mmCIF file of C-alpha atoms and ligand atoms in Angstrom:
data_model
loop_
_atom_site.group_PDB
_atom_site.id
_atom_site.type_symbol
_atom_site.label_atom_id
_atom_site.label_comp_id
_atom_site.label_asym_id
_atom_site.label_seq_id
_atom_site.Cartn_x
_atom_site.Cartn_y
_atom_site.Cartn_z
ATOM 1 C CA UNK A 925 -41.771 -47.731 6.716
ATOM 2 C CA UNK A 926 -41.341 -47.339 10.523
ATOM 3 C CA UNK A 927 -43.948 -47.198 12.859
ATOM 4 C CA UNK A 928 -43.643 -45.933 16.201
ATOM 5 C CA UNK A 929 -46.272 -45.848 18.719
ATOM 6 C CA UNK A 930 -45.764 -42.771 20.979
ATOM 7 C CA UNK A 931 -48.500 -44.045 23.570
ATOM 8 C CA UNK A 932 -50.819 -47.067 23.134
ATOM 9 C CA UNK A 933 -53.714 -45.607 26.213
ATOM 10 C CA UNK A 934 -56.810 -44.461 25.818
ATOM 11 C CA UNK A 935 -57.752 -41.182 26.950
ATOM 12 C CA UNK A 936 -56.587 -40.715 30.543
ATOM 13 C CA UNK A 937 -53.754 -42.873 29.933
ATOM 14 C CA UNK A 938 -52.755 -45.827 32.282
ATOM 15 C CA UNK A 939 -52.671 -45.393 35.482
ATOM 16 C CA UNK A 940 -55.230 -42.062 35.127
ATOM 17 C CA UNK A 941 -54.635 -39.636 37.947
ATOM 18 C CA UNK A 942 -57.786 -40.160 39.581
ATOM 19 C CA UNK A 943 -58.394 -44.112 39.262
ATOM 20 C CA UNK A 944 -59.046 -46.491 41.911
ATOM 21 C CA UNK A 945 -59.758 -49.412 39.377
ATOM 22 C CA UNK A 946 -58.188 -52.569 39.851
ATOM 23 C CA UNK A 947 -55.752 -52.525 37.048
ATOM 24 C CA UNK A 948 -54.453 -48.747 37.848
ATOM 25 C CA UNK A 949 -54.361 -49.494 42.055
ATOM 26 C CA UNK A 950 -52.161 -52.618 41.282
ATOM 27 C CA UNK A 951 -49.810 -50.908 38.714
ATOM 28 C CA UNK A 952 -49.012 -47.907 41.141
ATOM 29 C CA UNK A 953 -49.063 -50.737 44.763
ATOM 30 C CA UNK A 954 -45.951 -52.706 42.110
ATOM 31 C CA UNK A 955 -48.610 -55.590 41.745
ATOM 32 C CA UNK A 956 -49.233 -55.354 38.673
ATOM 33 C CA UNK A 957 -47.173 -57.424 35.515
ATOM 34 C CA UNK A 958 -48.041 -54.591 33.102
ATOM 35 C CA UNK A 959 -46.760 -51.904 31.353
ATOM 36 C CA UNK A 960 -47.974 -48.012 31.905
ATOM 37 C CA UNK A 961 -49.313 -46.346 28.862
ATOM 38 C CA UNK A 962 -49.838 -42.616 28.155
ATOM 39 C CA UNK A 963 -52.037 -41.244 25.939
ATOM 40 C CA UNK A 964 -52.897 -42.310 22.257
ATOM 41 C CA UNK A 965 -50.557 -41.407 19.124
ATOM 42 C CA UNK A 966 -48.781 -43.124 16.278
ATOM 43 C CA UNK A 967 -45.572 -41.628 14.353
ATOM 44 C CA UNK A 968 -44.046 -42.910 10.598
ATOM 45 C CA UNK A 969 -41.368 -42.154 9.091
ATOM 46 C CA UNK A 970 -39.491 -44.076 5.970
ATOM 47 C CA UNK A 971 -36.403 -42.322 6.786
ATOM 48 C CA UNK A 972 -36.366 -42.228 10.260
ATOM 49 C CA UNK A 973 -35.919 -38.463 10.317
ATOM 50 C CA UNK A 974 -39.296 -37.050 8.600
ATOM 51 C CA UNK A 975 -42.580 -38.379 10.464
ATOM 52 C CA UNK A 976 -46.212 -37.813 10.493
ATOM 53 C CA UNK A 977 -47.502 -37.661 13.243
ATOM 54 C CA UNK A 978 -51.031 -39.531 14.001
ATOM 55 C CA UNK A 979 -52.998 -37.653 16.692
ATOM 56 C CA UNK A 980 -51.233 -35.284 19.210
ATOM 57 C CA UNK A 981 -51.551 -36.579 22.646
ATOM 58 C CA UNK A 982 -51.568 -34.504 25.901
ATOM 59 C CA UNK A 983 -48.640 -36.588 26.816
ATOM 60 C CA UNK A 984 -46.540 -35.775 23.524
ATOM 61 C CA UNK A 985 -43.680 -34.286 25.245
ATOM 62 C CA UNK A 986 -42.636 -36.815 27.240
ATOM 63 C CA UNK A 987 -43.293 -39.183 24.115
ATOM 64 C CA UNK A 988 -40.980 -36.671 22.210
ATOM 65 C CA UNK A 989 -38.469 -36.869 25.026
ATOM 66 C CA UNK A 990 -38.836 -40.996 24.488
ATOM 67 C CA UNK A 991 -38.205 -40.794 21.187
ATOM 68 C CA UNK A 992 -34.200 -39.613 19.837
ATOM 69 C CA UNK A 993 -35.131 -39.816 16.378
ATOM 70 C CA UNK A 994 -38.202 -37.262 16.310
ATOM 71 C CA UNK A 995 -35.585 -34.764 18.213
ATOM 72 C CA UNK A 996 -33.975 -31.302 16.752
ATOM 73 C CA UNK A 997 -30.644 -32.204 14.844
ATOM 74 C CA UNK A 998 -29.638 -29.179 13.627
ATOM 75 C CA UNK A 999 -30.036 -25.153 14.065
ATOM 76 C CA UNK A 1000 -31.196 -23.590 17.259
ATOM 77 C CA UNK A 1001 -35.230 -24.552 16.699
ATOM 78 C CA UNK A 1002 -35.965 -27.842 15.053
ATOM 79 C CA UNK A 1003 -38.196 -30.888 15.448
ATOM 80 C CA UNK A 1004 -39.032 -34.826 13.318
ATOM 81 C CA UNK A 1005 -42.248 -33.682 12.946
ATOM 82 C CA UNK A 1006 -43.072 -32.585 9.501
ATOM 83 C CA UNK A 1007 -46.982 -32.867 9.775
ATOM 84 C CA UNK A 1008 -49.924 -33.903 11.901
ATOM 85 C CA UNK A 1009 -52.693 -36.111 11.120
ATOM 86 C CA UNK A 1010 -56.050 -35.898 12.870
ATOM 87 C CA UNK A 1011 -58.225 -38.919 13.208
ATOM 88 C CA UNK A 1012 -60.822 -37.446 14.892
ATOM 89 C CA UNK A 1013 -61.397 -34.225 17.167
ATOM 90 C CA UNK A 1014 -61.026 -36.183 20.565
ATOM 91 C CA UNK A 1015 -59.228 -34.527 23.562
ATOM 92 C CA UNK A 1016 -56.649 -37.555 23.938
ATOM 93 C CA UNK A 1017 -55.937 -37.278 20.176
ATOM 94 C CA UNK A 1018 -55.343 -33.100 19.843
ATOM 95 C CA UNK A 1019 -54.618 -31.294 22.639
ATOM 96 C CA UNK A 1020 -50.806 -31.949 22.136
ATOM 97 C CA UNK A 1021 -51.168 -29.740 19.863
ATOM 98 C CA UNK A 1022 -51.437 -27.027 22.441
ATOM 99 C CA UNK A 1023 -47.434 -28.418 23.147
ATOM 100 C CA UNK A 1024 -46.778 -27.780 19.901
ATOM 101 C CA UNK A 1025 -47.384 -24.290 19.625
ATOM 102 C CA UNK A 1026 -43.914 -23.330 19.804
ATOM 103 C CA UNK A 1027 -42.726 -23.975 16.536
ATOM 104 C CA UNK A 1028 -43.264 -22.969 13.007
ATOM 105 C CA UNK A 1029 -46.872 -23.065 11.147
ATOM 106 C CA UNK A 1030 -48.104 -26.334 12.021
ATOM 107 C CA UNK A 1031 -49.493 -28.353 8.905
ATOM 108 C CA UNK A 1032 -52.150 -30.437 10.554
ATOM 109 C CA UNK A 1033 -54.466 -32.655 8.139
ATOM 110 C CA UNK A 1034 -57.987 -33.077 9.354
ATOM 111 C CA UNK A 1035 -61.404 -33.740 7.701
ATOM 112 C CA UNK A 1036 -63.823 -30.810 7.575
ATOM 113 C CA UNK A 1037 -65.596 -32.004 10.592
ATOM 114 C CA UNK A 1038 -62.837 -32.611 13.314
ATOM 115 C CA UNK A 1039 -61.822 -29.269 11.431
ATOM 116 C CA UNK A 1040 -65.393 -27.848 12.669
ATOM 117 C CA UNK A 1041 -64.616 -29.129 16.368
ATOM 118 C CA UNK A 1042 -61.205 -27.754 16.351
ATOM 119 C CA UNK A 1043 -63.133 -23.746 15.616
ATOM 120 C CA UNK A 1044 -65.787 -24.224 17.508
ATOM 121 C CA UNK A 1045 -66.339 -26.360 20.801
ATOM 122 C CA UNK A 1046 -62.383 -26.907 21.470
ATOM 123 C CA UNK A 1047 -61.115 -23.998 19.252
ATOM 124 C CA UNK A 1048 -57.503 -25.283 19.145
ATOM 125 C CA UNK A 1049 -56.879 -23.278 15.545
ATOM 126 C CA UNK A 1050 -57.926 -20.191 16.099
ATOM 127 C CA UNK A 1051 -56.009 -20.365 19.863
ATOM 128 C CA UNK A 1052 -53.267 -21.192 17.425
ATOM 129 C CA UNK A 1053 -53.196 -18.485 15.252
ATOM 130 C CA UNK A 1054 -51.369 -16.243 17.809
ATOM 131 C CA UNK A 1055 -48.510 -18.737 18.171
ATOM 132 C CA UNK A 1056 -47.747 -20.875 15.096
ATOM 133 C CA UNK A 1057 -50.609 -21.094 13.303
ATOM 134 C CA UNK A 1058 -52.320 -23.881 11.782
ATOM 135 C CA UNK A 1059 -52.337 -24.574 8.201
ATOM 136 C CA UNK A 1060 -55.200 -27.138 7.485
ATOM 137 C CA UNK A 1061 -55.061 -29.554 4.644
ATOM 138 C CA UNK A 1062 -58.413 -30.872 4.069
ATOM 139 C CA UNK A 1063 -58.911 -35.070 4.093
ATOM 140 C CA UNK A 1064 -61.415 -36.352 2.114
ATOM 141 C CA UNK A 1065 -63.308 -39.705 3.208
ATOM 142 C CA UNK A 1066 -63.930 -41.176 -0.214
ATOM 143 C CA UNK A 1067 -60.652 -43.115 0.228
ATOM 144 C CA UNK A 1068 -58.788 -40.746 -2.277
ATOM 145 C CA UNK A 1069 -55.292 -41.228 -2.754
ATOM 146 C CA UNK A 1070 -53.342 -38.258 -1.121
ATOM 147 C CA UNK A 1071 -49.119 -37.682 -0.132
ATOM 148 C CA UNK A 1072 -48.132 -34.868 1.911
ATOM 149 C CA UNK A 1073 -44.935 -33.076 1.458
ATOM 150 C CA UNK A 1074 -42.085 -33.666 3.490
ATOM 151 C CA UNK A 1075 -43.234 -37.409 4.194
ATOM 152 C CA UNK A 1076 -41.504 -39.187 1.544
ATOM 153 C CA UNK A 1077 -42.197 -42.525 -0.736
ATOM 154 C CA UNK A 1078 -46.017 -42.215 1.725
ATOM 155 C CA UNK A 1079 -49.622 -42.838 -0.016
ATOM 156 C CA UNK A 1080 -52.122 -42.294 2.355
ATOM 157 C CA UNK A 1081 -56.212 -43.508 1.946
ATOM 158 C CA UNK A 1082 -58.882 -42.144 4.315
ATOM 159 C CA UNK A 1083 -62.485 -43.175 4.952
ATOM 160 C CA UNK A 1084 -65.389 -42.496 7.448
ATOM 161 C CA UNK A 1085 -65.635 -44.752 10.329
ATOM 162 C CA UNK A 1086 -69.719 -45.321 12.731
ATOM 163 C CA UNK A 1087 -67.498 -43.996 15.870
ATOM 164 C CA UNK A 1088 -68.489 -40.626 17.792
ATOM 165 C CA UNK A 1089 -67.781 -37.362 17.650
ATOM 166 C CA UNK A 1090 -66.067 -35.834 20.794
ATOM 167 C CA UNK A 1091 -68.627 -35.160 24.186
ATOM 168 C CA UNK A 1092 -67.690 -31.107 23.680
ATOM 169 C CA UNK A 1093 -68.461 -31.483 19.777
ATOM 170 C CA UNK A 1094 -71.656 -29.431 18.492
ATOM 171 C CA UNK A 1095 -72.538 -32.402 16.651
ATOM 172 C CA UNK A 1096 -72.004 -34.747 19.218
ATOM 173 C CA UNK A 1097 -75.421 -36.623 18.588
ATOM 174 C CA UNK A 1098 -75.321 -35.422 15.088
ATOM 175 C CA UNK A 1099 -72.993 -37.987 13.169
ATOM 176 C CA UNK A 1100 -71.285 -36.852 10.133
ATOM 177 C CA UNK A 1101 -69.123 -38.639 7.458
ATOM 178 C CA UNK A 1102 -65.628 -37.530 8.920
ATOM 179 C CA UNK A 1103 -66.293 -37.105 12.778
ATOM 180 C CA UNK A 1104 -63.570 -40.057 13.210
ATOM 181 C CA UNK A 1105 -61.611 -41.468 10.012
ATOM 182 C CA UNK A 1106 -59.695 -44.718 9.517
ATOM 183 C CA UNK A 1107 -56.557 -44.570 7.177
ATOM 184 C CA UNK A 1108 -54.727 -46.979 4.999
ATOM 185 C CA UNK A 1109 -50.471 -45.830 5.347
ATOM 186 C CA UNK A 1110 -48.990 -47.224 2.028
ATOM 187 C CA UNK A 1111 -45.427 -46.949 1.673
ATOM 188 C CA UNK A 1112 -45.793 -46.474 -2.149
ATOM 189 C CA UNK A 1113 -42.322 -48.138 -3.219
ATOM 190 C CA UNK A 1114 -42.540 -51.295 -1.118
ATOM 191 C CA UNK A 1115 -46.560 -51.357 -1.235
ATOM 192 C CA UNK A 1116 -46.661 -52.209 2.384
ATOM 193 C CA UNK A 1117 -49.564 -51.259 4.221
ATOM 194 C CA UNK A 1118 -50.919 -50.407 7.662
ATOM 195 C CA UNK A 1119 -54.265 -49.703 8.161
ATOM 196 C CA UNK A 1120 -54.448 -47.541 11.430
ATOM 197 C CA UNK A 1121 -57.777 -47.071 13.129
ATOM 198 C CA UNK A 1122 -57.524 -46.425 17.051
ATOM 199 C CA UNK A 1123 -61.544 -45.633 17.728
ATOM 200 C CA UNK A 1124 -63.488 -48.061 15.534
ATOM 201 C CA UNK A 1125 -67.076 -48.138 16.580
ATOM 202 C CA UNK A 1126 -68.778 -50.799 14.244
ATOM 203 C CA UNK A 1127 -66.668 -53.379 11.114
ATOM 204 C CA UNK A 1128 -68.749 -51.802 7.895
ATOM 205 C CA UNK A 1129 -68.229 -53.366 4.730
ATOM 206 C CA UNK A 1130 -65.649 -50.687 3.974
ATOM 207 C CA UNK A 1131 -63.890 -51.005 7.022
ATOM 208 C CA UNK A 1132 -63.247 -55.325 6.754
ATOM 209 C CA UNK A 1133 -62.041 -54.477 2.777
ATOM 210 C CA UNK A 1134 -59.164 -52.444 4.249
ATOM 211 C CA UNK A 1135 -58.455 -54.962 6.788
ATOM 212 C CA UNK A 1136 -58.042 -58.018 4.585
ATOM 213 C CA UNK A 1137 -55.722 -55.627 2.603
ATOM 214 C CA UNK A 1138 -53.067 -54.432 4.614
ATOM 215 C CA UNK A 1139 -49.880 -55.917 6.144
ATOM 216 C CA UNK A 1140 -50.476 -54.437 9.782
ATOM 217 C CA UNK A 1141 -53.548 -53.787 11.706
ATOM 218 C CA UNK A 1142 -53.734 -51.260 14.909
ATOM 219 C CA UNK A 1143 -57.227 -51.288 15.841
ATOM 220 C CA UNK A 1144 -59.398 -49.836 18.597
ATOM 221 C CA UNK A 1145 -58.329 -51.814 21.383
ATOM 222 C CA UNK A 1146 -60.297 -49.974 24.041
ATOM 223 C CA UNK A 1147 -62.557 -51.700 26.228
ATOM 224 C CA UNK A 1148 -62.700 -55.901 25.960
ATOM 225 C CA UNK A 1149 -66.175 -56.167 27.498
ATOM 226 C CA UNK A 1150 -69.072 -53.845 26.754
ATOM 227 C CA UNK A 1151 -70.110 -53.025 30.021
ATOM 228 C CA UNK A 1152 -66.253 -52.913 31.646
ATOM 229 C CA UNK A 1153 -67.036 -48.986 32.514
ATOM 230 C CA UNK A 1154 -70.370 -49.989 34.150
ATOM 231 C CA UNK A 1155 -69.564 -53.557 35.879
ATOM 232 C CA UNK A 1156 -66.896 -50.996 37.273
ATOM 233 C CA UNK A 1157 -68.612 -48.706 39.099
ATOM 234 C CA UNK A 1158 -67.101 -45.780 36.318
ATOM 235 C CA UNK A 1159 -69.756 -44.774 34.557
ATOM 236 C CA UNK A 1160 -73.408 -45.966 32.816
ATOM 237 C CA UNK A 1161 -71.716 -45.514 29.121
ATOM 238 C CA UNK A 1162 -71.379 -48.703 27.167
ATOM 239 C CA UNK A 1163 -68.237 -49.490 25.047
ATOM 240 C CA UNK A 1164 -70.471 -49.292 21.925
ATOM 241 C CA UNK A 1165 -72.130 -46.131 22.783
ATOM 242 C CA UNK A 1166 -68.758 -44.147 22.703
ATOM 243 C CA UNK A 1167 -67.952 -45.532 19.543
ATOM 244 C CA UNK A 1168 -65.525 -48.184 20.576
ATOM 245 C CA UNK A 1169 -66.285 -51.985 19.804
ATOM 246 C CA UNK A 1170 -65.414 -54.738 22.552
ATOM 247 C CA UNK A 1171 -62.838 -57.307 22.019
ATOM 248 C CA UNK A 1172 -64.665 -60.134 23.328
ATOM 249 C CA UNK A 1173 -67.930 -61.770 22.527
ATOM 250 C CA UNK A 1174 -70.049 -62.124 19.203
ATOM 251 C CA UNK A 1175 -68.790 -59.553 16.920
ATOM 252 C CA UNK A 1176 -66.901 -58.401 19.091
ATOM 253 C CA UNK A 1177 -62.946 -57.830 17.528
ATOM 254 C CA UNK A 1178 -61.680 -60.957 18.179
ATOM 255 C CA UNK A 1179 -63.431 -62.347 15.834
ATOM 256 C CA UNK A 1180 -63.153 -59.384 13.251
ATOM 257 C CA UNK A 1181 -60.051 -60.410 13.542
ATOM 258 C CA UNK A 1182 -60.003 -63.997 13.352
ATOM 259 C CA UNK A 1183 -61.440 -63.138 9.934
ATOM 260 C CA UNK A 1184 -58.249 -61.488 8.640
ATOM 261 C CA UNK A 1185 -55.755 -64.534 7.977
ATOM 262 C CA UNK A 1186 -53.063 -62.530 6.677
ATOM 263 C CA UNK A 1187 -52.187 -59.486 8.624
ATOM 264 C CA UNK A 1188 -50.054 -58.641 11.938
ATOM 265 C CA UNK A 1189 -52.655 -57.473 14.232
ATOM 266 C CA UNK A 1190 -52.367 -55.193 17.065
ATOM 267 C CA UNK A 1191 -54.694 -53.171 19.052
ATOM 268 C CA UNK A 1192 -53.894 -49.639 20.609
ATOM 269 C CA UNK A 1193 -55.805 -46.721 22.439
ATOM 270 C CA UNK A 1194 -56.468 -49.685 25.394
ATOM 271 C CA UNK A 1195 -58.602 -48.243 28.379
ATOM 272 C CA UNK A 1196 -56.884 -48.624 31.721
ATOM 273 C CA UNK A 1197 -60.006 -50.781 32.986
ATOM 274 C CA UNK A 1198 -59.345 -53.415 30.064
ATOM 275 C CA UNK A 1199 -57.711 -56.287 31.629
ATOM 276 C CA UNK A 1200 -55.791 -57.231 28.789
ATOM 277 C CA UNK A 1201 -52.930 -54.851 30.368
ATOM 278 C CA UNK A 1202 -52.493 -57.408 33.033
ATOM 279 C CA UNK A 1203 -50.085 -59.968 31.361
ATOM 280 C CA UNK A 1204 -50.836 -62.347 33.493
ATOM 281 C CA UNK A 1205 -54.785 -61.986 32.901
ATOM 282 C CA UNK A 1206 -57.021 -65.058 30.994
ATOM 283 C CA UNK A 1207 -57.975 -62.253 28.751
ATOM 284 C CA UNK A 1208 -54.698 -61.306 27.317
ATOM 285 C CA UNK A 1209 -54.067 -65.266 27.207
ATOM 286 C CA UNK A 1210 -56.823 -65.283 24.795
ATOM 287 C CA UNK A 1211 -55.127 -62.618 22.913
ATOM 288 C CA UNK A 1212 -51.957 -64.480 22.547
ATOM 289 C CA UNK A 1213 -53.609 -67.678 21.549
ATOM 290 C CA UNK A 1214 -55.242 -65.831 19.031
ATOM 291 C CA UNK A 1215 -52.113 -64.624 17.761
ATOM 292 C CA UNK A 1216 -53.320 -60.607 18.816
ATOM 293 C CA UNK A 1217 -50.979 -57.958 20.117
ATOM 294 C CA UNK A 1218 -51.073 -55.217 22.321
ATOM 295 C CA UNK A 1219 -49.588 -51.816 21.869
ATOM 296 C CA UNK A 1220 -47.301 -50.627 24.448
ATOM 297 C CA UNK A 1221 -45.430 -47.124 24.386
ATOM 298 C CA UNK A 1222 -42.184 -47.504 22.025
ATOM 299 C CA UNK A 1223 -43.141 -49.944 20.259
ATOM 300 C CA UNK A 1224 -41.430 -50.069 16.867
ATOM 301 C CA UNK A 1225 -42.732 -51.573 13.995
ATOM 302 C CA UNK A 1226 -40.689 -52.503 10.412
ATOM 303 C CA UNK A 1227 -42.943 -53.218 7.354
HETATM 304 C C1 MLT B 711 -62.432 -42.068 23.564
HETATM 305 O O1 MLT B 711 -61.810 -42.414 22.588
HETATM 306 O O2 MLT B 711 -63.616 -42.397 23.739
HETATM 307 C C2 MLT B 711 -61.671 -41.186 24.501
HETATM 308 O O3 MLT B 711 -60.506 -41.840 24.912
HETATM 309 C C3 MLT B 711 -62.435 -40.492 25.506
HETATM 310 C C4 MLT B 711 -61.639 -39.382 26.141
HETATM 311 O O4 MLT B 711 -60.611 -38.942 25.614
HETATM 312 O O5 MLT B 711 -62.050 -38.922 27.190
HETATM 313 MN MN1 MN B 712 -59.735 -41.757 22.820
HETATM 314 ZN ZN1 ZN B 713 -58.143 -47.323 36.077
#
């Protein structure tokens, strides 16, 4: 299968319009030996011509516009896309959907409770409706084998993740089985896998059995410290309270992944304030040397 990762940033994006942090000042001054990002979203394909999407970013034009092979080929209205995926009801991860609305019925697969978000406190469907519409196919979280049509030679696995639901979400302090999903991608006639997960608050037993199974990680490489949003002047919220665990320190996903000898690991959906998007930083250093990756925008991968 191919991989292709439409935009490895967090929400926001890197630089975000209205940040003054260190990293985003020295990318837009030329001082900076890092790439920009825009905002978080993951496409496969095993024929280069069909993909699923992962998430729908508010930047997914421009990733379409990035991208040749996701691009109309024939007739006066056509598109790659053949489905979305929803791994949780976050703005950074839906509201390209919005961009979406002007083509046909859009089959979007979604657990019941980024479903729920998606009527209620950011009622993307039912705005929908009067445009393409919005077929939902219902994920389970039990880890229950399911293909969707249109995607060829693709098994897919889903199960809950200890993240958070969205800030706008009714049950934002309420967590529910389904608020934010990790999946296993198995390409069913190679048995490759890829276990995708870009907002991963907490390594549960479940969650480290579908790491030391898969061929490719892309993990929740948000923040690398805890407290980078407060040591920063940003806000008082901790990595860990929004769901998203640091990559350094005890625990932290370093050494999750340190853990998981046999897999190519990357981490996506990086924060503009994490200095692991300076290349030249100590921290990304201590990436390399443990043999970790970092997402960038059009990166391709081949498993
Ligand atoms: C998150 O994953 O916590 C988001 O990037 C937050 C946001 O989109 O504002
Ligand atoms: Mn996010
Ligand atoms: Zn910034």
């Amino acid at each position: 299968m191919k991989i292709r990762v439409l935009g490895a940033g967090a929400g926001g994006g890197f630089p975000q319009w209205n940040c003054n942090c260190d990293n985003c000042r020295r990318l837009r001054n030329g001082q900076f030996n890092g790439k920009a990002r825009t905002q978080s979203s993951i496409a496969i394909s095993t024929d280069n011509r069909n993909w699923l999407l992962f998430n729908t970013s508010p930047d997914i034009r421009a990733q379409l516009e990035a991208f040749p092979a996701i691009q109309p080929k024939e007739g006066i209205r056509d598109t790659g896309i053949k489905a979305v995926l929803l791994i949780d009801s976050q703005i950074d991860h839906t509201t390209g959907m919005l961009m979406l609305r002007e083509g046909k019925p859009l089959n979007v697969y979604c657990t019941e409770m980024v479903k729920q978000d998606l009527t209620s406190g950011f009622p993307l469907f039912n705005m929908l409706k009067d445009y393409c519409t919005v077929n939902h196919h219902p994920i389970a979280c039990d880890e229950s084998p399911f293909e969707i049509p249109g995607i060829d030679d693709i098994r897919i696995y889903a199960h809950a993740l200890k993240s958070k639901a969205p800030p706008y979400s009714p049950h934002r302090h309420d967590p529910h089985d389904g608020d934010n999903i990790g999946v296993i991608v198995e390409q069913i006639s190679t048995g490759k896998k890829l276990y995708y997960s870009p907002g991963l608050g907490e390594i549960e037993p479940h969650v480290l059995q579908a790491m030391l199974n898969v061929d490719c990680l892309m993990v929740d490489g948000t923040f690398w410290t805890d407290d980078e949003m407060v040591t920063r002047g940003i806000s008082q919220k901790r990595a860990r309270d929004i769901g998203h665990l640091p990559q350094s320190g005890p625990g932290g996903m370093i050494e999750v992944l340190n853990g998981v000898p046999n897999a190519r690991k990357i981490l996506i959906h990086i924060n503009n304030t994490n200095p692991i998007l300076d290349e030249d930083s100590p921290e990304r250093k201590t990436l390399d040397a443990n043999g970790i990756e970092v997402a960038y925008d059009g990166l391709e991968i081949d498993l």
